[in-house]
JSON list of C-alpha atoms in Angstrom, two decimals:
[
{"chain": "A", "resi": 1, "resn": "MET", "atom": "CA", "xyz": [-0.42, 0.04, -0.57]},
{"chain": "A", "resi": 2, "resn": "SER", "atom": "CA", "xyz": [1.41, 3.02, -1.48]},
{"chain": "A", "resi": 3, "resn": "ALA", "atom": "CA", "xyz": [1.60, 6.05, 1.73]},
{"chain": "A", "resi": 4, "resn": "PRO", "atom": "CA", "xyz": [0.27, 9.74, 1.64]},
{"chain": "A", "resi": 5, "resn": "GLN", "atom": "CA", "xyz": [2.83, 11.82, 0.30]},
{"chain": "A", "resi": 6, "resn": "SER", "atom": "CA", "xyz": [4.64, 14.49, 1.17]},
{"chain": "A", "resi": 7, "resn": "GLU", "atom": "CA", "xyz": [4.60, 17.46, -1.26]},
{"chain": "A", "resi": 8, "resn": "ALA", "atom": "CA", "xyz": [8.04, 18.52, -0.37]},
{"chain": "A", "resi": 9, "resn": "PHE", "atom": "CA", "xyz": [8.86, 15.34, -0.42]},
{"chain": "A", "resi": 10, "resn": "LYS", "atom": "CA", "xyz": [7.63, 14.49, -3.79]},
{"chain": "A", "resi": 11, "resn": "LYS", "atom": "CA", "xyz": [10.12, 18.11, -4.93]},
{"chain": "A", "resi": 12, "resn": "ALA", "atom": "CA", "xyz": [12.41, 15.71, -3.32]},
{"chain": "A", "resi": 13, "resn": "VAL", "atom": "CA", "xyz": [12.31, 13.05, -5.51]},
{"chain": "A", "resi": 14, "resn": "VAL", "atom": "CA", "xyz": [12.47, 15.47, -8.23]},
{"chain": "A", "resi": 15, "resn": "ASP", "atom": "CA", "xyz": [15.63, 18.01, -7.35]},
{"chain": "A", "resi": 16, "resn": "SER", "atom": "CA", "xyz": [17.23, 14.51, -5.94]},
{"chain": "A", "resi": 17, "resn": "LYS", "atom": "CA", "xyz": [17.78, 14.28, -10.09]},
{"chain": "A", "resi": 18, "resn": "LYS", "atom": "CA", "xyz": [19.11, 17.83, -10.84]},
{"chain": "A", "resi": 19, "resn": "LEU", "atom": "CA", "xyz": [22.65, 17.32, -8.22]},
{"chain": "A", "resi": 20, "resn": "THR", "atom": "CA", "xyz": [24.99, 18.24, -10.64]},
{"chain": "A", "resi": 21, "resn": "SER", "atom": "CA", "xyz": [27.82, 15.95, -9.53]},
{"chain": "A", "resi": 22, "resn": "LYS", "atom": "CA", "xyz": [26.76, 12.14, -9.36]},
{"chain": "A", "resi": 23, "resn": "PRO", "atom": "CA", "xyz": [26.68, 11.35, -5.09]},
{"chain": "A", "resi": 24, "resn": "GLY", "atom": "CA", "xyz": [28.09, 8.45, -4.05]},
{"chain": "A", "resi": 25, "resn": "HIS", "atom": "CA", "xyz": [26.97, 5.71, -2.97]},
{"chain": "A", "resi": 26, "resn": "ASP", "atom": "CA", "xyz": [26.88, 4.82, 0.55]},
{"chain": "A", "resi": 27, "resn": "ASP", "atom": "CA", "xyz": [24.32, 8.80, -0.07]},
{"chain": "A", "resi": 28, "resn": "LEU", "atom": "CA", "xyz": [22.43, 6.49, -2.88]},
{"chain": "A", "resi": 29, "resn": "LEU", "atom": "CA", "xyz": [22.25, 3.66, -0.76]},
{"chain": "A", "resi": 30, "resn": "ASP", "atom": "CA", "xyz": [20.78, 6.60, 1.63]},
{"chain": "A", "resi": 31, "resn": "LEU", "atom": "CA", "xyz": [18.19, 6.70, -0.21]},
{"chain": "A", "resi": 32, "resn": "TYR", "atom": "CA", "xyz": [16.61, 4.68, -1.47]},
{"chain": "A", "resi": 33, "resn": "ALA", "atom": "CA", "xyz": [15.89, 3.32, 1.64]},
{"chain": "A", "resi": 34, "resn": "LEU", "atom": "CA", "xyz": [13.98, 6.30, 2.89]},
{"chain": "A", "resi": 35, "resn": "TYR", "atom": "CA", "xyz": [12.61, 6.52, -0.74]},
{"chain": "A", "resi": 36, "resn": "LYS", "atom": "CA", "xyz": [11.12, 2.69, 0.09]},
{"chain": "A", "resi": 37, "resn": "VAL", "atom": "CA", "xyz": [10.26, 3.01, 4.07]},
{"chain": "A", "resi": 38, "resn": "SER", "atom": "CA", "xyz": [8.67, 6.80, 2.28]},
{"chain": "A", "resi": 39, "resn": "ILE", "atom": "CA", "xyz": [6.07, 4.70, -0.46]},
{"chain": "A", "resi": 40, "resn": "GLY", "atom": "CA", "xyz": [5.84, 2.23, 2.23]},
{"chain": "A", "resi": 41, "resn": "GLU", "atom": "CA", "xyz": [6.65, -0.42, 1.53]},
{"chain": "A", "resi": 42, "resn": "ASP", "atom": "CA", "xyz": [7.01, -2.95, 3.38]},
{"chain": "A", "resi": 43, "resn": "ILE", "atom": "CA", "xyz": [10.43, -5.33, 3.97]},
{"chain": "A", "resi": 44, "resn": "ALA", "atom": "CA", "xyz": [8.81, -8.50, 4.94]},
{"chain": "A", "resi": 45, "resn": "LYS", "atom": "CA", "xyz": [6.90, -8.42, 1.15]},
{"chain": "A", "resi": 46, "resn": "ALA", "atom": "CA", "xyz": [10.34, -7.21, -0.19]},
{"chain": "A", "resi": 47, "resn": "PRO", "atom": "CA", "xyz": [11.60, -10.34, -2.57]},
{"chain": "A", "resi": 48, "resn": "ALA", "atom": "CA", "xyz": [15.09, -11.57, -0.87]},
{"chain": "A", "resi": 49, "resn": "PRO", "atom": "CA", "xyz": [18.66, -10.90, -4.22]},
{"chain": "A", "resi": 50, "resn": "GLY", "atom": "CA", "xyz": [20.02, -13.93, -5.23]},
{"chain": "A", "resi": 51, "resn": "ILE", "atom": "CA", "xyz": [23.14, -14.46, -3.74]},
{"chain": "A", "resi": 52, "resn": "LEU", "atom": "CA", "xyz": [25.02, -12.78, -6.06]},
{"chain": "A", "resi": 53, "resn": "ASP", "atom": "CA", "xyz": [23.15, -9.99, -6.40]},
{"chain": "A", "resi": 54, "resn": "ILE", "atom": "CA", "xyz": [25.46, -7.30, -4.69]},
{"chain": "A", "resi": 55, "resn": "LYS", "atom": "CA", "xyz": [24.27, -4.68, -5.35]},
{"chain": "A", "resi": 56, "resn": "GLY", "atom": "CA", "xyz": [20.33, -5.77, -4.28]},
{"chain": "A", "resi": 57, "resn": "LYS", "atom": "CA", "xyz": [21.91, -6.55, -1.19]},
{"chain": "A", "resi": 58, "resn": "ALA", "atom": "CA", "xyz": [23.50, -3.72, -0.71]},
{"chain": "A", "resi": 59, "resn": "LYS", "atom": "CA", "xyz": [20.47, -1.52, -1.39]},
{"chain": "A", "resi": 60, "resn": "LYS", "atom": "CA", "xyz": [18.14, -4.12, 1.15]},
{"chain": "A", "resi": 61, "resn": "ASN", "atom": "CA", "xyz": [21.12, -3.34, 4.27]},
{"chain": "A", "resi": 62, "resn": "ALA", "atom": "CA", "xyz": [20.30, 0.15, 3.99]},
{"chain": "A", "resi": 63, "resn": "TRP", "atom": "CA", "xyz": [16.60, 0.07, 3.66]},
{"chain": "A", "resi": 64, "resn": "GLN", "atom": "CA", "xyz": [17.02, -3.03, 6.63]},
{"chain": "A", "resi": 65, "resn": "LYS", "atom": "CA", "xyz": [19.06, -0.40, 8.15]},
{"chain": "A", "resi": 66, "resn": "VAL", "atom": "CA", "xyz": [17.14, 2.87, 8.17]},
{"chain": "A", "resi": 67, "resn": "LEU", "atom": "CA", "xyz": [13.73, 0.21, 9.71]},
{"chain": "A", "resi": 68, "resn": "ASP", "atom": "CA", "xyz": [16.90, -0.40, 12.67]},
{"chain": "A", "resi": 69, "resn": "ASP", "atom": "CA", "xyz": [17.52, 3.24, 12.98]},
{"chain": "A", "resi": 70, "resn": "GLY", "atom": "CA", "xyz": [14.28, 3.87, 13.96]},
{"chain": "A", "resi": 71, "resn": "VAL", "atom": "CA", "xyz": [12.29, 5.20, 11.23]},
{"chain": "A", "resi": 72, "resn": "THR", "atom": "CA", "xyz": [9.36, 3.11, 10.45]},
{"chain": "A", "resi": 73, "resn": "THR", "atom": "CA", "xyz": [6.83, 5.50, 9.14]},
{"chain": "A", "resi": 74, "resn": "PRO", "atom": "CA", "xyz": [6.26, 6.89, 5.88]},
{"chain": "A", "resi": 75, "resn": "GLU", "atom": "CA", "xyz": [6.67, 10.01, 7.47]},
{"chain": "A", "resi": 76, "resn": "GLN", "atom": "CA", "xyz": [9.42, 9.99, 9.76]},
{"chain": "A", "resi": 77, "resn": "ALA", "atom": "CA", "xyz": [11.39, 8.48, 6.49]},
{"chain": "A", "resi": 78, "resn": "GLN", "atom": "CA", "xyz": [9.67, 11.80, 3.91]},
{"chain": "A", "resi": 79, "resn": "GLN", "atom": "CA", "xyz": [11.33, 13.86, 6.52]},
{"chain": "A", "resi": 80, "resn": "ASN", "atom": "CA", "xyz": [14.44, 12.13, 6.50]},
{"chain": "A", "resi": 81, "resn": "TYR", "atom": "CA", "xyz": [14.26, 11.83, 2.53]},
{"chain": "A", "resi": 82, "resn": "VAL", "atom": "CA", "xyz": [13.94, 15.69, 1.67]},
{"chain": "A", "resi": 83, "resn": "ALA", "atom": "CA", "xyz": [16.52, 16.78, 4.51]},
{"chain": "A", "resi": 84, "resn": "LYS", "atom": "CA", "xyz": [19.08, 13.67, 2.95]},
{"chain": "A", "resi": 85, "resn": "VAL", "atom": "CA", "xyz": [18.58, 15.39, -0.84]},
{"chain": "A", "resi": 86, "resn": "GLU", "atom": "CA", "xyz": [18.93, 19.41, 0.70]},
{"chain": "A", "resi": 87, "resn": "GLU", "atom": "CA", "xyz": [22.43, 17.44, 1.83]},
{"chain": "A", "resi": 88, "resn": "MET", "atom": "CA", "xyz": [23.41, 15.94, -1.09]},
{"chain": "A", "resi": 89, "resn": "LYS", "atom": "CA", "xyz": [22.09, 20.03, -2.74]},
{"chain": "A", "resi": 90, "resn": "ASN", "atom": "CA", "xyz": [25.04, 21.28, -1.05]},
{"chain": "A", "resi": 91, "resn": "LYS", "atom": "CA", "xyz": [27.57, 18.33, -1.47]},
{"chain": "A", "resi": 92, "resn": "TYR", "atom": "CA", "xyz": [27.39, 17.15, -4.60]},
{"chain": "A", "resi": 93, "resn": "GLY", "atom": "CA", "xyz": [25.44, 20.67, -6.19]},
{"chain": "A", "resi": 94, "resn": "TYR", "atom": "CA", "xyz": [21.65, 22.16, -7.56]},
{"chain": "A", "resi": 95, "resn": "ASP", "atom": "CA", "xyz": [20.81, 22.88, -10.47]},
{"chain": "A", "resi": 96, "resn": "GLU", "atom": "CA", "xyz": [17.12, 23.57, -10.61]},
{"chain": "A", "resi": 97, "resn": "ASN", "atom": "CA", "xyz": [16.32, 23.59, -13.89]},
{"chain": "A", "resi": 98, "resn": "LYS", "atom": "CA", "xyz": [17.99, 20.59, -14.71]},
{"chain": "A", "resi": 99, "resn": "ILE", "atom": "CA", "xyz": [16.35, 18.28, -16.93]},
{"chain": "A", "resi": 100, "resn": "PRO", "atom": "CA", "xyz": [15.75, 15.49, -14.34]},
{"chain": "A", "resi": 101, "resn": "GLU", "atom": "CA", "xyz": [18.05, 11.79, -15.43]},
{"chain": "A", "resi": 102, "resn": "ALA", "atom": "CA", "xyz": [15.70, 8.90, -15.90]},
{"chain": "A", "resi": 103, "resn": "VAL", "atom": "CA", "xyz": [16.20, 6.63, -13.89]},
{"chain": "A", "resi": 104, "resn": "GLY", "atom": "CA", "xyz": [14.56, 2.74, -12.57]},
{"chain": "A", "resi": 105, "resn": "SER", "atom": "CA", "xyz": [12.48, 1.97, -11.05]},
{"chain": "A", "resi": 106, "resn": "THR", "atom": "CA", "xyz": [14.11, -0.44, -7.43]}
]
């Protein structure tokens, strides 16, 4: 079930695709994990990554870490997501006029 999304969260999702340099691996994993919780996805229902799926394991581990850190509601996760994107805009640069980059659905 999808959780209601705040306007600030929706804007942050778009803004995250307008960074002027590529974010680091850890920052991308943090965003992924916060996004999953933000939209109300249940980690228990997510398929387990395959034995050789290192990227999938890293994503699921990041997601679990967010939950373990106590960010368990979509509202909390959305607030943290917005704050993370603001931090990344300062760290990696941001161009409001940049055409958002297409990203995968997972």
